[in-house]
Amino acid sequence: MQFANRLQPLQSNVFADMDKAKAVALSAGRQLIDLSLGSSDLPAQPHVIEAIAKSLPDPSTHGYLLFHGTQGFRQAAARWYQEKFGIKVDPETEVLPLIGSQEGTAHLPLAVLNPGDFALLLDPGYPSHAGGVHLASGQIYPMPLRAENNFLPVFAEIPANVLAQSRMMVLSYPHNPTTAIAPLSFFQEAVVFCQEHNLVLVHDFPYVDLVFGETDNVPSVLQADPDKSVSIEFFTLSKSYNMGGFRIGYAIGNPQLIQALRQVKAAIDFNQYRGILNGAIAALTGPQGGVTDAVNTFAKRRDAFITALHRIGWPVPTPAGTMYIWAKLPSHWDQNSVEFCTELVKQTGVAASPGAGFGKSGEGYVRFALVHEPPLLETAVERIAKFLQTSHPA
């Protein structure tokens, strides 16, 4: 068989590569402590589960769900957004349900890019952002994120010849994997830049609620573009509401972009089961104490993990948001993040994600997901300490 060339860039995936290493560790009898995937171990709230459970016996929920049938969810999403950010939203033309925000970031390039067009992506960044561009036969220009720039891209560094062929820019703050937070002034700069260069501005926004301590509410890109002139934002209930397995999110923003994405979506799938949307409505409109509890839980885990790393002599900054630790590797591993993670899980059972898997500029770092309680996180760090004392790159 012959397969499409667009599959070639998709053959290497950071999560798939780590799955192989984890399998080797398990076959060797290691007790796995998996810190590689950002899948929350916390449960969805009872009122959310109840709304879904009540839907199951209702046969009217068992059929295909078309766009009109999602009106209640779209209205709830618009209200949630308006209350949180003060931006007026039309649920009929400016909201689109998604099967998780990843569906949006992967499918929007099909609506925006022609073959050969450039997309400007964060480097490092979430793998599905690049995957969607490859599937659309587009080209990627990676915008390097450096610690000295607070892991924000420098737009002035983008070459003029690349800009001339560019059609979209993808941002995502609070950022996975670097944990960086972007101020409103940065988004204002991004909006002006995209307006000047006729770019679609895409903001992937899964960690909107996962900010800690005295950090102010993180801004939406639409606060910098209230007229929705060039912008679209993707939100998911996976992180704030611990509903990752339910695959529910939405796009919000420029009505032309919403319509274009809706056209792509109509050719690929229907919507989720109506009961899941009923659960999502309950999440967005019901008690929000579960969100607060989740934030507090991840803050405690962050503090325990950072304290343990400092105790073993690994100086890692304390992140202000997300559910990750972005750790610069010790000097003897700083160009070997994949080997570090592969050997770490084989020898200790502790699984992490290599920075290089998120892009060239991620080399020299490793990402730990805070998806276990503090005692197990501290056990993981103890194993890491022994590994650092006894292991070196090949």
Short mmCIF file of C-alpha atoms in Angstrom, two decimals:
data_model
loop_
_atom_site.label_atom_id
_atom_site.label_comp_id
_atom_site.label_asym_id
_atom_site.label_seq_id
_atom_site.Cartn_x
_atom_site.Cartn_y
_atom_site.Cartn_z
CA MET A 1 0.00 0.00 0.00
CA GLN A 2 1.01 3.61 -0.55
CA PHE A 3 0.05 6.23 1.99
CA ALA A 4 -0.19 10.00 1.84
CA ASN A 5 2.97 12.00 2.40
CA ARG A 6 1.19 14.00 5.11
CA LEU A 7 1.47 10.99 7.41
CA GLN A 8 5.26 11.16 7.47
CA PRO A 9 5.54 13.99 10.06
CA LEU A 10 3.00 12.22 12.31
CA GLN A 11 5.04 9.06 12.82
CA SER A 12 6.92 10.39 15.85
CA ASN A 13 4.86 11.36 18.87
CA VAL A 14 6.16 12.15 22.34
CA PHE A 15 3.35 10.28 24.07
CA ALA A 16 3.59 7.21 21.82
CA ASP A 17 7.36 7.03 22.30
CA MET A 18 7.00 7.18 26.06
CA ASP A 19 4.31 4.50 25.98
CA LYS A 20 6.87 2.10 24.52
CA ALA A 21 9.38 2.93 27.26
CA LYS A 22 6.68 2.48 29.91
CA ALA A 23 5.85 -0.94 28.49
CA VAL A 24 9.50 -1.96 28.82
CA ALA A 25 9.53 -0.81 32.45
CA LEU A 26 6.35 -2.72 33.28
CA SER A 27 7.65 -5.89 31.63
CA ALA A 28 10.74 -5.60 33.83
CA GLY A 29 8.54 -5.48 36.93
CA ARG A 30 8.91 -1.78 37.72
CA GLN A 31 6.19 -0.04 39.71
CA LEU A 32 5.11 2.74 37.36
CA ILE A 33 4.64 6.31 38.56
CA ASP A 34 3.32 7.96 35.41
CA LEU A 35 3.96 11.71 35.31
CA SER A 36 4.05 11.86 31.51
CA LEU A 37 0.42 12.50 30.59
CA GLY A 38 -1.60 15.57 31.59
CA SER A 39 -4.75 13.56 32.28
CA SER A 40 -6.29 14.64 35.56
CA ASP A 41 -6.80 11.88 38.11
CA LEU A 42 -9.52 13.91 39.86
CA PRO A 43 -13.19 12.99 39.39
CA ALA A 44 -15.91 14.99 37.67
CA GLN A 45 -18.32 16.57 40.15
CA PRO A 46 -21.41 14.63 41.35
CA HIS A 47 -23.91 17.10 39.85
CA VAL A 48 -22.23 16.61 36.46
CA ILE A 49 -22.42 12.82 36.69
CA GLU A 50 -26.04 13.07 37.84
CA ALA A 51 -27.01 15.15 34.79
CA ILE A 52 -25.46 12.55 32.49
CA ALA A 53 -27.03 9.66 34.39
CA LYS A 54 -30.50 11.20 34.14
CA SER A 55 -30.07 11.43 30.37
CA LEU A 56 -29.31 7.76 29.83
CA PRO A 57 -32.88 6.33 30.15
CA ASP A 58 -34.30 9.08 27.90
CA PRO A 59 -34.57 7.68 24.34
CA SER A 60 -34.72 11.19 22.89
CA THR A 61 -31.00 11.49 23.76
CA HIS A 62 -30.01 8.36 21.85
CA GLY A 63 -29.98 9.67 18.28
CA TYR A 64 -27.69 11.86 16.21
CA LEU A 65 -27.22 15.34 17.61
CA LEU A 66 -27.07 18.10 15.01
CA PHE A 67 -26.07 21.74 15.52
CA HIS A 68 -29.52 23.00 16.50
CA GLY A 69 -29.72 20.36 19.23
CA THR A 70 -26.64 21.83 20.90
CA GLN A 71 -28.33 25.19 21.54
CA GLY A 72 -28.60 24.71 25.30
CA PHE A 73 -24.89 23.95 25.59
CA ARG A 74 -23.93 26.87 23.36
CA GLN A 75 -26.03 29.22 25.49
CA ALA A 76 -24.42 27.92 28.68
CA ALA A 77 -20.94 28.33 27.18
CA ALA A 78 -21.71 31.89 26.08
CA ARG A 79 -23.02 32.82 29.55
CA TRP A 80 -20.00 31.27 31.26
CA TYR A 81 -17.67 33.19 28.98
CA GLN A 82 -19.50 36.49 29.35
CA GLU A 83 -19.53 36.23 33.15
CA LYS A 84 -15.83 35.32 33.31
CA PHE A 85 -14.41 37.79 30.80
CA GLY A 86 -17.06 40.44 30.23
CA ILE A 87 -17.19 39.80 26.48
CA LYS A 88 -20.62 39.59 24.82
CA VAL A 89 -21.03 36.34 22.88
CA ASP A 90 -23.70 35.26 20.38
CA PRO A 91 -24.35 31.55 21.03
CA GLU A 92 -25.82 31.12 17.53
CA THR A 93 -22.88 32.43 15.49
CA GLU A 94 -19.88 32.65 17.82
CA VAL A 95 -19.88 29.30 19.67
CA LEU A 96 -19.26 25.79 18.33
CA PRO A 97 -19.20 22.59 20.42
CA LEU A 98 -16.06 20.50 20.01
CA ILE A 99 -14.94 16.99 20.90
CA GLY A 100 -12.32 18.52 23.20
CA SER A 101 -10.25 21.57 22.27
CA GLN A 102 -7.78 19.29 20.48
CA GLU A 103 -10.38 18.70 17.78
CA GLY A 104 -10.51 22.44 17.18
CA THR A 105 -6.77 22.99 16.98
CA ALA A 106 -6.36 19.96 14.71
CA HIS A 107 -9.24 20.78 12.33
CA LEU A 108 -9.08 24.57 12.04
CA PRO A 109 -6.00 24.45 9.75
CA LEU A 110 -8.14 22.55 7.22
CA ALA A 111 -10.40 25.60 7.09
CA VAL A 112 -7.64 28.23 7.00
CA LEU A 113 -4.57 26.87 5.20
CA ASN A 114 -3.98 26.03 1.58
CA PRO A 115 -1.12 23.62 0.81
CA GLY A 116 2.20 25.34 1.42
CA ASP A 117 0.81 28.11 3.63
CA PHE A 118 2.64 28.74 6.91
CA ALA A 119 1.26 28.47 10.41
CA LEU A 120 3.20 30.20 13.20
CA LEU A 121 3.40 27.83 16.16
CA LEU A 122 4.93 28.01 19.62
CA ASP A 123 8.13 26.01 20.06
CA PRO A 124 7.85 24.10 22.34
CA GLY A 125 4.14 23.56 21.97
CA TYR A 126 1.36 21.01 22.19
CA PRO A 127 1.79 18.29 19.50
CA SER A 128 -1.74 18.49 18.05
CA HIS A 129 -1.09 22.08 16.96
CA ALA A 130 1.57 20.83 14.56
CA GLY A 131 -0.41 17.74 13.63
CA GLY A 132 -3.32 19.77 12.31
CA VAL A 133 -1.02 21.84 10.12
CA HIS A 134 0.60 18.71 8.66
CA LEU A 135 -2.82 17.22 7.87
CA ALA A 136 -3.72 20.43 6.04
CA SER A 137 -0.46 20.17 4.01
CA GLY A 138 0.73 23.42 5.52
CA GLN A 139 4.20 24.47 6.62
CA ILE A 140 5.24 25.25 10.19
CA TYR A 141 7.33 28.16 11.32
CA PRO A 142 8.32 27.51 14.95
CA MET A 143 8.41 30.58 17.20
CA PRO A 144 11.09 29.78 19.84
CA LEU A 145 10.14 30.23 23.49
CA ARG A 146 13.08 31.13 25.71
CA ALA A 147 13.32 31.53 29.46
CA GLU A 148 14.87 34.99 29.08
CA ASN A 149 11.68 36.11 27.27
CA ASN A 150 9.38 34.53 29.88
CA PHE A 151 8.58 31.85 27.30
CA LEU A 152 6.76 34.34 25.08
CA PRO A 153 7.48 34.49 21.32
CA VAL A 154 9.19 37.53 19.81
CA PHE A 155 7.13 38.50 16.77
CA ALA A 156 9.88 40.72 15.35
CA GLU A 157 12.03 37.62 14.79
CA ILE A 158 9.63 36.13 12.22
CA PRO A 159 11.18 36.54 8.72
CA ALA A 160 9.30 38.72 6.24
CA ASN A 161 9.24 35.97 3.59
CA VAL A 162 7.60 33.59 6.08
CA LEU A 163 5.03 36.21 7.09
CA ALA A 164 4.13 36.73 3.45
CA GLN A 165 3.08 33.06 3.24
CA SER A 166 1.54 32.82 6.74
CA ARG A 167 -2.19 32.49 7.40
CA MET A 168 -2.48 31.70 11.09
CA MET A 169 -0.75 31.99 14.46
CA VAL A 170 -1.43 29.59 17.35
CA LEU A 171 -0.88 30.69 20.95
CA SER A 172 -1.69 28.91 24.21
CA TYR A 173 -1.35 30.52 27.66
CA PRO A 174 -1.16 29.34 30.41
CA HIS A 175 1.27 27.30 28.39
CA ASN A 176 1.80 23.59 28.05
CA PRO A 177 4.59 22.57 28.51
CA THR A 178 6.49 25.61 29.87
CA THR A 179 3.75 26.67 32.38
CA ALA A 180 4.24 30.33 31.33
CA ILE A 181 1.43 32.86 31.72
CA ALA A 182 0.93 35.70 29.24
CA PRO A 183 -0.31 39.17 30.27
CA LEU A 184 -3.10 41.00 28.46
CA SER A 185 -0.52 43.36 26.95
CA PHE A 186 1.04 40.41 25.12
CA PHE A 187 -2.30 39.41 23.60
CA GLN A 188 -2.92 43.01 22.59
CA GLU A 189 0.42 42.98 20.78
CA ALA A 190 -0.47 39.66 19.13
CA VAL A 191 -3.85 40.96 17.93
CA VAL A 192 -2.30 44.06 16.35
CA PHE A 193 0.40 41.92 14.73
CA CYS A 194 -2.15 39.50 13.27
CA GLN A 195 -4.37 42.33 12.04
CA GLU A 196 -1.41 43.96 10.30
CA HIS A 197 -0.35 40.71 8.60
CA ASN A 198 -3.80 39.28 7.86
CA LEU A 199 -3.35 36.29 10.17
CA VAL A 200 -5.97 34.25 11.99
CA LEU A 201 -5.13 34.31 15.71
CA VAL A 202 -5.87 31.01 17.42
CA HIS A 203 -5.71 30.70 21.21
CA ASP A 204 -5.82 27.25 22.81
CA PHE A 205 -7.06 27.89 26.36
CA PRO A 206 -7.37 24.64 28.35
CA TYR A 207 -5.71 25.92 31.54
CA VAL A 208 -7.82 29.06 32.01
CA ASP A 209 -8.67 28.12 35.63
CA LEU A 210 -5.45 26.36 36.67
CA VAL A 211 -3.60 29.35 38.10
CA PHE A 212 -2.29 29.56 41.64
CA GLY A 213 -1.72 31.88 44.55
CA GLU A 214 -2.02 35.60 43.92
CA THR A 215 -1.96 35.29 40.13
CA ASP A 216 -4.82 37.32 38.64
CA ASN A 217 -7.32 35.67 36.35
CA VAL A 218 -5.49 34.96 33.11
CA PRO A 219 -6.74 36.91 30.10
CA SER A 220 -8.73 35.64 27.17
CA VAL A 221 -7.46 36.61 23.73
CA LEU A 222 -10.89 38.15 23.07
CA GLN A 223 -10.28 40.70 25.82
CA ALA A 224 -7.57 41.97 23.47
CA ASP A 225 -9.85 41.54 20.43
CA PRO A 226 -13.37 42.29 21.73
CA ASP A 227 -14.68 42.82 18.19
CA LYS A 228 -13.48 39.28 17.36
CA SER A 229 -11.80 40.69 14.27
CA VAL A 230 -9.20 37.94 13.79
CA SER A 231 -9.44 35.66 16.83
CA ILE A 232 -10.84 32.31 17.86
CA GLU A 233 -10.36 30.62 21.24
CA PHE A 234 -10.67 26.97 22.24
CA PHE A 235 -11.83 25.92 25.70
CA THR A 236 -12.13 22.41 27.11
CA LEU A 237 -13.84 21.03 30.20
CA SER A 238 -11.01 18.48 30.58
CA LYS A 239 -8.90 20.46 33.04
CA SER A 240 -11.22 22.82 34.95
CA TYR A 241 -13.96 20.21 35.38
CA ASN A 242 -11.96 16.94 35.26
CA MET A 243 -13.93 15.76 32.21
CA GLY A 244 -11.07 14.72 29.91
CA GLY A 245 -12.62 11.36 29.02
CA PHE A 246 -15.95 12.95 28.15
CA ARG A 247 -14.30 14.86 25.26
CA ILE A 248 -16.22 18.10 25.49
CA GLY A 249 -15.07 21.62 24.69
CA TYR A 250 -16.01 24.52 22.46
CA ALA A 251 -14.70 27.16 20.10
CA ILE A 252 -15.64 30.78 20.62
CA GLY A 253 -14.81 33.84 18.54
CA ASN A 254 -14.97 35.31 15.05
CA PRO A 255 -18.24 34.14 13.43
CA GLN A 256 -16.62 33.53 10.04
CA LEU A 257 -14.03 31.27 11.63
CA ILE A 258 -16.74 29.50 13.64
CA GLN A 259 -18.71 28.89 10.43
CA ALA A 260 -15.62 27.64 8.59
CA LEU A 261 -14.75 25.22 11.39
CA ARG A 262 -18.39 24.11 11.49
CA GLN A 263 -18.16 23.22 7.78
CA VAL A 264 -15.10 21.04 8.41
CA LYS A 265 -16.72 19.45 11.43
CA ALA A 266 -19.91 18.69 9.48
CA ALA A 267 -17.89 16.66 6.99
CA ILE A 268 -16.16 14.63 9.69
CA ASP A 269 -18.51 13.95 12.61
CA PHE A 270 -21.73 14.64 14.45
CA ASN A 271 -21.74 15.99 17.99
CA GLN A 272 -21.31 14.02 21.20
CA TYR A 273 -24.07 12.13 22.94
CA ARG A 274 -26.63 14.63 24.25
CA GLY A 275 -26.18 13.35 27.79
CA ILE A 276 -22.55 14.49 27.77
CA LEU A 277 -23.66 17.97 26.71
CA ASN A 278 -26.19 17.92 29.56
CA GLY A 279 -23.34 17.13 31.93
CA ALA A 280 -21.29 19.96 30.44
CA ILE A 281 -24.19 22.39 30.93
CA ALA A 282 -24.36 21.31 34.57
CA ALA A 283 -20.61 21.89 34.92
CA LEU A 284 -20.70 25.39 33.41
CA THR A 285 -23.88 26.58 35.16
CA GLY A 286 -23.77 24.68 38.46
CA PRO A 287 -21.67 25.00 41.63
CA GLN A 288 -18.05 25.93 40.89
CA GLY A 289 -16.55 24.61 44.12
CA GLY A 290 -15.07 21.64 42.27
CA VAL A 291 -12.96 23.99 40.16
CA THR A 292 -11.60 25.67 43.28
CA ASP A 293 -10.89 22.29 44.86
CA ALA A 294 -9.02 21.13 41.76
CA VAL A 295 -6.88 24.28 41.69
CA ASN A 296 -6.04 23.88 45.38
CA THR A 297 -5.18 20.21 44.85
CA PHE A 298 -2.76 20.94 42.03
CA ALA A 299 -1.22 23.82 44.00
CA LYS A 300 -0.46 21.46 46.91
CA ARG A 301 1.01 18.89 44.54
CA ARG A 302 3.11 21.56 42.85
CA ASP A 303 4.50 22.72 46.18
CA ALA A 304 5.28 19.18 47.35
CA PHE A 305 7.03 18.28 44.09
CA ILE A 306 9.03 21.52 43.88
CA THR A 307 10.09 21.21 47.53
CA ALA A 308 11.24 17.64 46.94
CA LEU A 309 13.19 18.60 43.81
CA HIS A 310 14.92 21.43 45.66
CA ARG A 311 15.77 19.01 48.45
CA ILE A 312 17.71 16.80 46.04
CA GLY A 313 19.52 19.80 44.55
CA TRP A 314 17.45 20.31 41.38
CA PRO A 315 16.57 24.05 41.29
CA VAL A 316 13.28 24.35 39.41
CA PRO A 317 11.14 27.53 39.34
CA THR A 318 7.68 27.35 40.90
CA PRO A 319 5.05 27.61 38.14
CA ALA A 320 2.17 30.06 38.49
CA GLY A 321 -0.21 27.87 36.51
CA THR A 322 -1.09 24.61 34.71
CA MET A 323 -0.68 21.10 36.11
CA TYR A 324 2.96 20.66 35.10
CA ILE A 325 6.53 21.24 36.18
CA TRP A 326 8.88 22.38 33.39
CA ALA A 327 12.33 21.47 34.63
CA LYS A 328 15.65 22.35 33.02
CA LEU A 329 17.73 19.19 32.93
CA PRO A 330 21.05 18.88 34.76
CA SER A 331 23.99 19.88 32.55
CA HIS A 332 25.09 16.35 31.65
CA TRP A 333 21.62 15.59 30.30
CA ASP A 334 20.79 18.97 28.75
CA GLN A 335 20.86 17.76 25.12
CA ASN A 336 19.42 14.32 25.83
CA SER A 337 15.86 14.79 27.09
CA VAL A 338 14.52 11.75 25.21
CA GLU A 339 17.29 9.50 26.52
CA PHE A 340 16.83 10.95 30.02
CA CYS A 341 13.12 10.09 30.06
CA THR A 342 13.58 6.72 28.42
CA GLU A 343 16.27 5.61 30.87
CA LEU A 344 14.46 7.15 33.84
CA VAL A 345 11.33 5.09 33.30
CA LYS A 346 13.25 1.92 32.46
CA GLN A 347 15.41 2.13 35.59
CA THR A 348 13.00 3.66 38.11
CA GLY A 349 9.44 3.37 36.75
CA VAL A 350 9.03 7.17 36.83
CA ALA A 351 7.63 8.36 33.49
CA ALA A 352 8.02 11.95 32.31
CA SER A 353 7.77 13.73 28.95
CA PRO A 354 10.97 14.81 27.17
CA GLY A 355 11.09 18.47 26.25
CA ALA A 356 12.31 17.67 22.74
CA GLY A 357 8.99 15.95 22.09
CA PHE A 358 7.27 19.34 22.21
CA GLY A 359 9.62 20.98 19.71
CA LYS A 360 13.26 21.80 19.05
CA SER A 361 13.31 24.59 21.64
CA GLY A 362 12.08 22.15 24.27
CA GLU A 363 15.37 20.24 24.24
CA GLY A 364 17.14 20.51 27.56
CA TYR A 365 13.91 20.31 29.57
CA VAL A 366 11.59 17.65 30.93
CA ARG A 367 7.88 17.98 31.79
CA PHE A 368 6.35 16.34 34.85
CA ALA A 369 2.54 16.12 35.15
CA LEU A 370 1.19 16.52 38.69
CA VAL A 371 -1.36 13.72 38.39
CA HIS A 372 -0.68 11.93 41.71
CA GLU A 373 -0.99 12.83 45.37
CA PRO A 374 2.00 14.38 47.22
CA PRO A 375 3.31 11.17 48.88
CA LEU A 376 3.63 9.43 45.51
CA LEU A 377 5.15 12.56 43.94
CA GLU A 378 7.75 12.60 46.71
CA THR A 379 8.48 8.91 46.10
CA ALA A 380 9.00 9.74 42.43
CA VAL A 381 11.54 12.42 43.33
CA GLU A 382 13.39 9.98 45.59
CA ARG A 383 13.73 7.61 42.64
CA ILE A 384 14.81 10.48 40.40
CA ALA A 385 17.53 11.39 42.91
CA LYS A 386 18.98 7.88 42.80
CA PHE A 387 18.84 7.90 39.00
CA LEU A 388 20.72 11.22 38.81
CA GLN A 389 23.43 9.86 41.11
CA THR A 390 24.04 6.68 39.14
CA SER A 391 23.14 7.35 35.49
CA HIS A 392 24.75 9.35 32.72
CA PRO A 393 24.04 9.80 29.00
CA ALA A 394 25.34 7.11 26.68
#
